[in-house]
Short mmCIF file of C-alpha atoms in Angstrom, two decimals:
data_model
loop_
_atom_site.label_atom_id
_atom_site.label_comp_id
_atom_site.label_asym_id
_atom_site.label_seq_id
_atom_site.Cartn_x
_atom_site.Cartn_y
_atom_site.Cartn_z
CA MET A 1 -0.04 -0.01 -0.07
CA GLN A 2 1.46 3.33 -1.15
CA ARG A 3 2.16 5.77 1.83
CA ILE A 4 -0.20 8.56 0.92
CA CYS A 5 -0.03 12.03 3.05
CA LEU A 6 -2.09 15.10 2.58
CA PHE A 7 -1.07 18.63 3.89
CA PRO A 8 -3.71 20.54 4.16
CA GLY A 9 -4.11 24.11 4.65
CA THR A 10 -5.34 27.54 2.55
CA PHE A 11 -1.65 28.49 2.04
CA ASP A 12 -2.51 32.10 1.45
CA PRO A 13 -0.28 32.58 0.59
CA VAL A 14 2.40 29.99 0.60
CA THR A 15 5.40 31.09 2.54
CA LEU A 16 8.95 29.96 3.07
CA GLY A 17 8.00 27.94 6.26
CA HIS A 18 5.19 25.77 4.05
CA VAL A 19 8.23 25.13 1.67
CA ASP A 20 10.39 23.97 4.55
CA ILE A 21 7.39 21.56 6.15
CA ILE A 22 7.08 20.06 2.35
CA GLU A 23 10.63 19.31 1.01
CA ARG A 24 11.78 17.72 4.76
CA ALA A 25 8.61 16.16 4.70
CA VAL A 26 8.07 14.43 1.12
CA SER A 27 11.10 11.68 1.65
CA LEU A 28 8.57 10.21 4.39
CA PHE A 29 5.95 9.32 1.89
CA ASP A 30 5.30 7.72 -1.24
CA LYS A 31 2.95 10.71 -2.13
CA LEU A 32 2.52 14.13 -0.65
CA VAL A 33 -0.47 16.14 -1.37
CA ILE A 34 -1.02 19.68 -1.19
CA GLY A 35 -4.22 20.35 -0.83
CA ILE A 36 -5.52 23.83 -0.87
CA GLY A 37 -8.64 23.92 0.97
CA ILE A 38 -11.85 25.94 -0.38
CA ASN A 39 -13.23 27.03 2.97
CA SER A 40 -16.54 29.05 2.49
CA GLY A 41 -16.46 31.19 6.04
CA LYS A 42 -13.27 32.44 4.95
CA GLN A 43 -12.32 35.33 2.47
CA PRO A 44 -8.56 34.64 1.06
CA MET A 45 -6.82 37.47 -0.41
CA PHE A 46 -5.63 34.99 -3.30
CA THR A 47 -7.63 32.84 -5.57
CA PRO A 48 -7.48 29.12 -5.35
CA GLU A 49 -6.12 29.22 -9.00
CA GLN A 50 -3.41 31.36 -7.89
CA ARG A 51 -2.17 29.47 -4.56
CA THR A 52 -2.59 25.97 -6.71
CA GLY A 53 -0.83 27.43 -9.56
CA TRP A 54 2.28 28.79 -6.98
CA MET A 55 2.72 25.35 -5.32
CA LYS A 56 2.50 23.39 -8.66
CA ASP A 57 5.39 25.59 -10.21
CA ILE A 58 7.14 25.71 -6.89
CA PHE A 59 7.10 22.29 -6.94
CA LYS A 60 7.01 21.02 -10.45
CA ASN A 61 9.98 18.97 -10.31
CA GLU A 62 9.29 16.72 -7.96
CA PRO A 63 7.24 13.68 -9.12
CA ARG A 64 6.16 12.93 -5.74
CA ILE A 65 3.97 16.17 -4.89
CA GLU A 66 0.57 16.68 -6.19
CA VAL A 67 -1.37 19.86 -5.75
CA THR A 68 -5.12 19.98 -5.29
CA SER A 69 -7.77 21.78 -4.01
CA TYR A 70 -11.26 20.43 -2.00
CA GLU A 71 -13.79 21.51 -0.17
CA GLY A 72 -15.19 20.12 3.30
CA LEU A 73 -13.73 17.63 5.87
CA THR A 74 -9.91 17.21 5.35
CA VAL A 75 -10.37 13.59 6.79
CA ASP A 76 -13.82 12.97 4.02
CA TYR A 77 -10.66 14.19 1.39
CA CYS A 78 -8.07 11.85 2.85
CA LYS A 79 -10.50 8.79 2.18
CA LYS A 80 -11.30 9.88 -1.09
CA ILE A 81 -7.29 9.97 -2.13
CA ASP A 82 -6.90 6.89 0.03
CA ALA A 83 -4.28 9.39 2.28
CA ARG A 84 -3.52 7.52 5.64
CA TYR A 85 -1.69 10.86 6.96
CA ILE A 86 -2.08 14.45 7.34
CA LEU A 87 0.90 16.61 7.92
CA ARG A 88 0.83 19.61 9.69
CA GLY A 89 3.62 22.38 10.55
CA ILE A 90 4.28 23.35 14.08
CA ARG A 91 5.92 26.75 14.64
CA TYR A 92 5.14 27.49 18.39
CA VAL A 93 3.42 25.63 21.31
CA SER A 94 0.08 27.21 20.91
CA ASP A 95 0.48 26.04 17.15
CA PHE A 96 0.40 22.54 18.54
CA GLU A 97 -2.50 22.93 21.37
CA TYR A 98 -4.60 23.99 17.92
CA GLU A 99 -3.01 21.60 15.68
CA LYS A 100 -3.50 18.62 18.45
CA ALA A 101 -7.08 19.85 19.53
CA ILE A 102 -7.90 19.15 14.93
CA ALA A 103 -5.70 15.64 15.06
CA ASP A 104 -7.91 14.36 18.20
CA MET A 105 -11.13 15.41 16.35
CA ASN A 106 -9.93 13.70 12.75
CA ARG A 107 -8.98 10.46 14.65
CA MET A 108 -12.11 10.36 16.34
CA LEU A 109 -14.17 10.71 13.26
CA THR A 110 -11.50 8.51 11.16
CA PRO A 111 -9.36 6.19 13.68
CA GLU A 112 -7.24 5.29 10.47
CA VAL A 113 -5.85 8.41 9.26
CA GLU A 114 -2.76 9.58 11.17
CA THR A 115 -1.79 13.07 11.90
CA ILE A 116 1.81 13.70 11.66
CA PHE A 117 3.77 17.11 13.64
CA LEU A 118 6.72 18.35 12.08
CA THR A 119 8.44 21.48 13.78
CA CYS A 120 9.60 24.38 11.12
CA SER A 121 12.89 25.26 10.76
CA PRO A 122 13.73 27.98 13.47
CA GLN A 123 14.24 30.65 10.41
CA TYR A 124 10.51 30.15 9.40
CA SER A 125 8.94 30.07 12.74
CA THR A 126 7.77 33.52 13.13
CA ILE A 127 6.75 33.72 9.10
CA SER A 128 2.59 33.41 9.29
CA SER A 129 0.35 33.46 6.43
CA THR A 130 -1.64 36.20 8.17
CA ILE A 131 1.63 38.68 8.97
CA VAL A 132 2.62 37.98 5.20
CA ARG A 133 -0.98 39.09 4.12
CA ASP A 134 -1.06 42.17 6.42
CA VAL A 135 2.41 42.85 5.29
CA ILE A 136 1.02 42.92 1.38
CA ARG A 137 -2.06 44.82 2.17
CA ASN A 138 0.07 47.53 3.81
CA GLY A 139 2.76 47.90 0.84
CA GLY A 140 5.77 46.02 2.39
CA ASN A 141 7.86 43.88 0.66
CA VAL A 142 7.61 40.19 1.24
CA GLU A 143 10.10 38.63 -0.53
CA MET A 144 11.70 37.33 1.99
CA PHE A 145 9.13 35.66 3.28
CA VAL A 146 7.79 33.79 0.36
CA PRO A 147 9.25 31.91 -2.28
CA LYS A 148 10.12 33.60 -5.94
CA GLU A 149 6.72 31.75 -7.55
CA VAL A 150 4.62 33.90 -5.32
CA LYS A 151 3.41 36.70 -7.10
CA TYR A 152 0.72 39.62 -5.87
#
């Protein structure tokens, strides 16, 4: 059986922290699916097509990575793509507390899907999509926080 992992997120926009987690995780699985979550309760700055396009450009030379978008429960999407693992990145203890609550709920809903946590490399721990969006909205330069493929 193939070891398929889903890395879900809004990636609005993708940051160097996301890229760090993906690059370090890809060797752990046969296939890593980057799932751009579409959440009707959120108003993203960038379209799903932009975010998917960036991810495809960034990882175009990595055959084990697939980029998709999805709606609904993450565990339901895991079932659809036969993923047995969910990957989540952790920057701080507060991230862990939030992510653990989600992982526990996912485990209750779908016990066969396991959540894997990877901590972010120290140089990326302060970068978040929320902060990057705020810098963009206020006309700041975010080149040091996002991959070169991210155009805004």
